[in-house]
């Protein structure tokens, strides 16, 4: 286990705990067990408790997706290359369908209200960035908006199906299908 010296060191562990157990299933005792930190140390890093921890995890995910998915979609000189980069980064992030989306897990749970603004912003940013790349690649506004919604929903659905069926191949096949759809 990596020595935890600062708040940033805790975030990868927290991310995996929330990914595995969801918000409701994640207790401070479970977090302590996985981080090796006592409750006092956890509250030192996160005075707002579990809600602040989950917010920090969502902020980290949002930052990663902006850097590796949304910004490249918006800024790549060749929008088709930006779209390819989106699929590559998404596949890496979700370990080819072996990893669930925490934002999606929170969106489907009873805590959605606590994190609604952040959840909405994540999905809206993804849809808008992809629609922008599709428009720049020659699609009309309505088609770009429709396709971006279909792809983002398809990625999320593929993650759920891969998990439910215990078959990451579902995710990989759907990703290939969505890439072909955008060609």
Short mmCIF file of C-alpha atoms in Angstrom, two decimals:
data_model
loop_
_atom_site.label_atom_id
_atom_site.label_comp_id
_atom_site.label_asym_id
_atom_site.label_seq_id
_atom_site.Cartn_x
_atom_site.Cartn_y
_atom_site.Cartn_z
CA UNK A 1 0.00 0.00 0.00
CA UNK A 2 1.27 3.47 -0.94
CA UNK A 3 2.10 5.75 1.98
CA UNK A 4 -0.60 8.40 2.26
CA UNK A 5 0.81 11.80 3.08
CA UNK A 6 -1.74 14.18 1.60
CA UNK A 7 -5.30 14.38 0.39
CA UNK A 8 -4.35 13.66 -3.25
CA UNK A 9 -2.85 10.31 -2.18
CA UNK A 10 -6.22 9.20 -0.80
CA UNK A 11 -8.25 9.98 -3.92
CA UNK A 12 -7.33 6.93 -6.05
CA UNK A 13 -8.22 4.63 -3.16
CA UNK A 14 -11.47 6.49 -2.48
CA UNK A 15 -12.34 6.30 -6.16
CA UNK A 16 -12.04 2.53 -6.18
CA UNK A 17 -13.96 2.15 -2.91
CA UNK A 18 -16.86 4.23 -4.27
CA UNK A 19 -16.66 2.39 -7.60
CA UNK A 20 -16.88 -0.97 -5.82
CA UNK A 21 -19.43 -0.23 -3.10
CA UNK A 22 -21.34 2.82 -4.36
CA UNK A 23 -22.03 5.79 -2.14
CA UNK A 24 -24.52 4.07 0.13
CA UNK A 25 -22.35 0.98 0.61
CA UNK A 26 -19.22 2.95 1.40
CA UNK A 27 -18.73 3.48 5.13
CA UNK A 28 -15.95 5.29 6.94
CA UNK A 29 -14.88 1.95 8.37
CA UNK A 30 -14.55 0.56 4.85
CA UNK A 31 -12.64 3.63 3.71
CA UNK A 32 -10.33 3.32 6.73
CA UNK A 33 -9.75 -0.33 5.92
CA UNK A 34 -8.79 0.43 2.30
CA UNK A 35 -6.72 3.56 2.98
CA UNK A 36 -5.10 2.45 6.20
CA UNK A 37 -6.13 5.78 7.74
CA UNK A 38 -8.10 6.28 10.92
CA UNK A 39 -11.26 8.34 10.99
CA UNK A 40 -9.36 11.30 12.45
CA UNK A 41 -6.94 11.38 9.53
CA UNK A 42 -9.78 11.01 7.05
CA UNK A 43 -11.64 13.95 8.63
CA UNK A 44 -8.40 15.92 8.57
CA UNK A 45 -8.24 15.48 4.79
CA UNK A 46 -12.03 15.70 4.30
CA UNK A 47 -13.72 17.71 7.09
CA UNK A 48 -17.06 17.31 5.29
CA UNK A 49 -16.89 13.53 5.67
CA UNK A 50 -18.10 11.03 3.12
CA UNK A 51 -19.98 13.63 1.05
CA UNK A 52 -16.81 15.70 0.65
CA UNK A 53 -14.88 12.56 -0.25
CA UNK A 54 -17.41 11.66 -2.95
CA UNK A 55 -17.36 15.24 -4.26
CA UNK A 56 -13.56 15.11 -4.49
CA UNK A 57 -13.77 11.80 -6.36
CA UNK A 58 -16.32 13.25 -8.81
CA UNK A 59 -14.12 16.34 -9.29
CA UNK A 60 -11.15 14.10 -10.06
CA UNK A 61 -13.14 12.12 -12.60
CA UNK A 62 -14.43 15.33 -14.16
CA UNK A 63 -10.87 16.68 -14.42
CA UNK A 64 -9.64 13.48 -16.04
CA UNK A 65 -12.46 13.48 -18.60
CA UNK A 66 -11.92 17.14 -19.41
CA UNK A 67 -8.21 16.56 -19.99
CA UNK A 68 -8.47 13.28 -21.89
CA UNK A 69 -11.90 13.32 -23.54
CA UNK A 70 -13.78 16.65 -23.61
CA UNK A 71 -10.90 19.04 -24.34
CA UNK A 72 -9.39 16.88 -27.12
CA UNK A 73 -12.84 16.60 -28.72
CA UNK A 74 -13.13 20.38 -28.73
CA UNK A 75 -9.59 21.34 -29.60
CA UNK A 76 -8.14 18.70 -31.90
CA UNK A 77 -7.36 20.26 -35.26
CA UNK A 78 -8.85 17.23 -37.01
CA UNK A 79 -12.17 16.49 -35.27
CA UNK A 80 -12.10 12.85 -36.44
CA UNK A 81 -8.82 12.39 -34.59
CA UNK A 82 -10.41 13.97 -31.52
CA UNK A 83 -13.23 11.44 -31.76
CA UNK A 84 -10.73 8.57 -32.09
CA UNK A 85 -8.90 9.94 -29.03
CA UNK A 86 -12.22 9.99 -27.13
CA UNK A 87 -12.84 6.31 -27.86
CA UNK A 88 -9.25 5.36 -26.94
CA UNK A 89 -9.32 7.33 -23.68
CA UNK A 90 -12.77 6.01 -22.77
CA UNK A 91 -11.66 2.44 -23.39
CA UNK A 92 -8.55 2.96 -21.23
CA UNK A 93 -10.46 4.65 -18.43
CA UNK A 94 -13.11 1.95 -18.21
CA UNK A 95 -10.54 -0.84 -18.65
CA UNK A 96 -12.26 -2.08 -21.79
CA UNK A 97 -15.56 -2.51 -19.97
CA UNK A 98 -14.25 -4.05 -16.77
CA UNK A 99 -14.77 -0.89 -14.72
CA UNK A 100 -18.08 0.83 -13.97
CA UNK A 101 -18.72 4.55 -14.27
CA UNK A 102 -18.95 6.10 -10.81
CA UNK A 103 -20.83 9.09 -12.17
CA UNK A 104 -23.35 6.69 -13.69
CA UNK A 105 -23.56 4.70 -10.46
CA UNK A 106 -24.29 7.88 -8.51
CA UNK A 107 -26.82 9.01 -11.16
CA UNK A 108 -28.78 5.78 -10.68
CA UNK A 109 -28.67 5.72 -6.89
CA UNK A 110 -30.59 7.42 -4.12
CA UNK A 111 -27.81 10.02 -3.74
CA UNK A 112 -28.39 11.48 -7.18
CA UNK A 113 -29.89 14.61 -5.61
CA UNK A 114 -26.74 15.27 -3.59
CA UNK A 115 -24.59 15.31 -6.71
CA UNK A 116 -27.14 16.22 -9.42
CA UNK A 117 -25.37 19.37 -10.64
CA UNK A 118 -22.03 17.58 -11.00
CA UNK A 119 -23.62 14.53 -12.66
CA UNK A 120 -25.57 16.70 -15.11
CA UNK A 121 -22.46 18.76 -15.93
CA UNK A 122 -20.38 15.64 -16.65
CA UNK A 123 -22.87 14.13 -19.10
CA UNK A 124 -23.72 17.49 -20.69
CA UNK A 125 -20.03 18.32 -21.21
CA UNK A 126 -19.44 14.97 -22.89
CA UNK A 127 -22.47 15.31 -25.16
CA UNK A 128 -21.63 18.90 -26.08
CA UNK A 129 -17.94 18.22 -26.75
CA UNK A 130 -18.75 15.25 -28.98
CA UNK A 131 -21.49 17.20 -30.80
CA UNK A 132 -19.00 20.01 -31.41
CA UNK A 133 -16.48 17.59 -32.93
CA UNK A 134 -19.20 16.03 -35.08
CA UNK A 135 -20.29 19.48 -36.34
CA UNK A 136 -16.70 20.38 -37.16
CA UNK A 137 -16.39 17.11 -39.08
CA UNK A 138 -19.34 18.05 -41.31
CA UNK A 139 -22.51 16.93 -39.53
CA UNK A 140 -25.42 19.32 -39.26
CA UNK A 141 -26.37 20.61 -35.80
CA UNK A 142 -29.36 18.29 -35.27
CA UNK A 143 -27.53 15.18 -36.47
CA UNK A 144 -24.48 16.01 -34.35
CA UNK A 145 -26.62 16.49 -31.23
CA UNK A 146 -28.54 13.27 -31.85
CA UNK A 147 -25.43 11.18 -32.52
CA UNK A 148 -23.56 12.57 -29.52
CA UNK A 149 -26.47 11.68 -27.25
CA UNK A 150 -26.68 8.20 -28.78
CA UNK A 151 -22.96 7.55 -28.31
CA UNK A 152 -22.70 8.82 -24.72
CA UNK A 153 -25.82 6.85 -23.76
CA UNK A 154 -24.46 3.85 -25.66
CA UNK A 155 -21.17 3.94 -23.78
CA UNK A 156 -22.95 4.09 -20.45
CA UNK A 157 -25.38 1.36 -21.44
CA UNK A 158 -22.53 -0.83 -22.65
CA UNK A 159 -20.81 -0.43 -19.28
CA UNK A 160 -23.97 -1.51 -17.44
CA UNK A 161 -24.56 -4.45 -19.79
CA UNK A 162 -20.93 -5.59 -19.58
CA UNK A 163 -21.17 -5.55 -15.80
CA UNK A 164 -24.60 -7.19 -15.64
CA UNK A 165 -23.58 -9.96 -18.03
CA UNK A 166 -20.04 -10.24 -16.61
CA UNK A 167 -18.82 -9.90 -20.19
CA UNK A 168 -16.49 -6.97 -21.00
CA UNK A 169 -16.76 -8.04 -24.64
CA UNK A 170 -20.17 -6.35 -24.70
CA UNK A 171 -18.46 -3.02 -24.05
CA UNK A 172 -15.78 -3.58 -26.68
CA UNK A 173 -18.32 -4.60 -29.33
CA UNK A 174 -20.57 -1.62 -28.61
CA UNK A 175 -17.56 0.73 -28.72
CA UNK A 176 -16.59 -0.64 -32.14
CA UNK A 177 -20.19 -0.24 -33.33
CA UNK A 178 -20.35 3.36 -32.09
CA UNK A 179 -17.04 4.19 -33.75
CA UNK A 180 -18.39 2.82 -37.04
CA UNK A 181 -21.56 4.86 -36.58
CA UNK A 182 -19.54 8.07 -36.41
CA UNK A 183 -17.43 7.39 -39.52
#
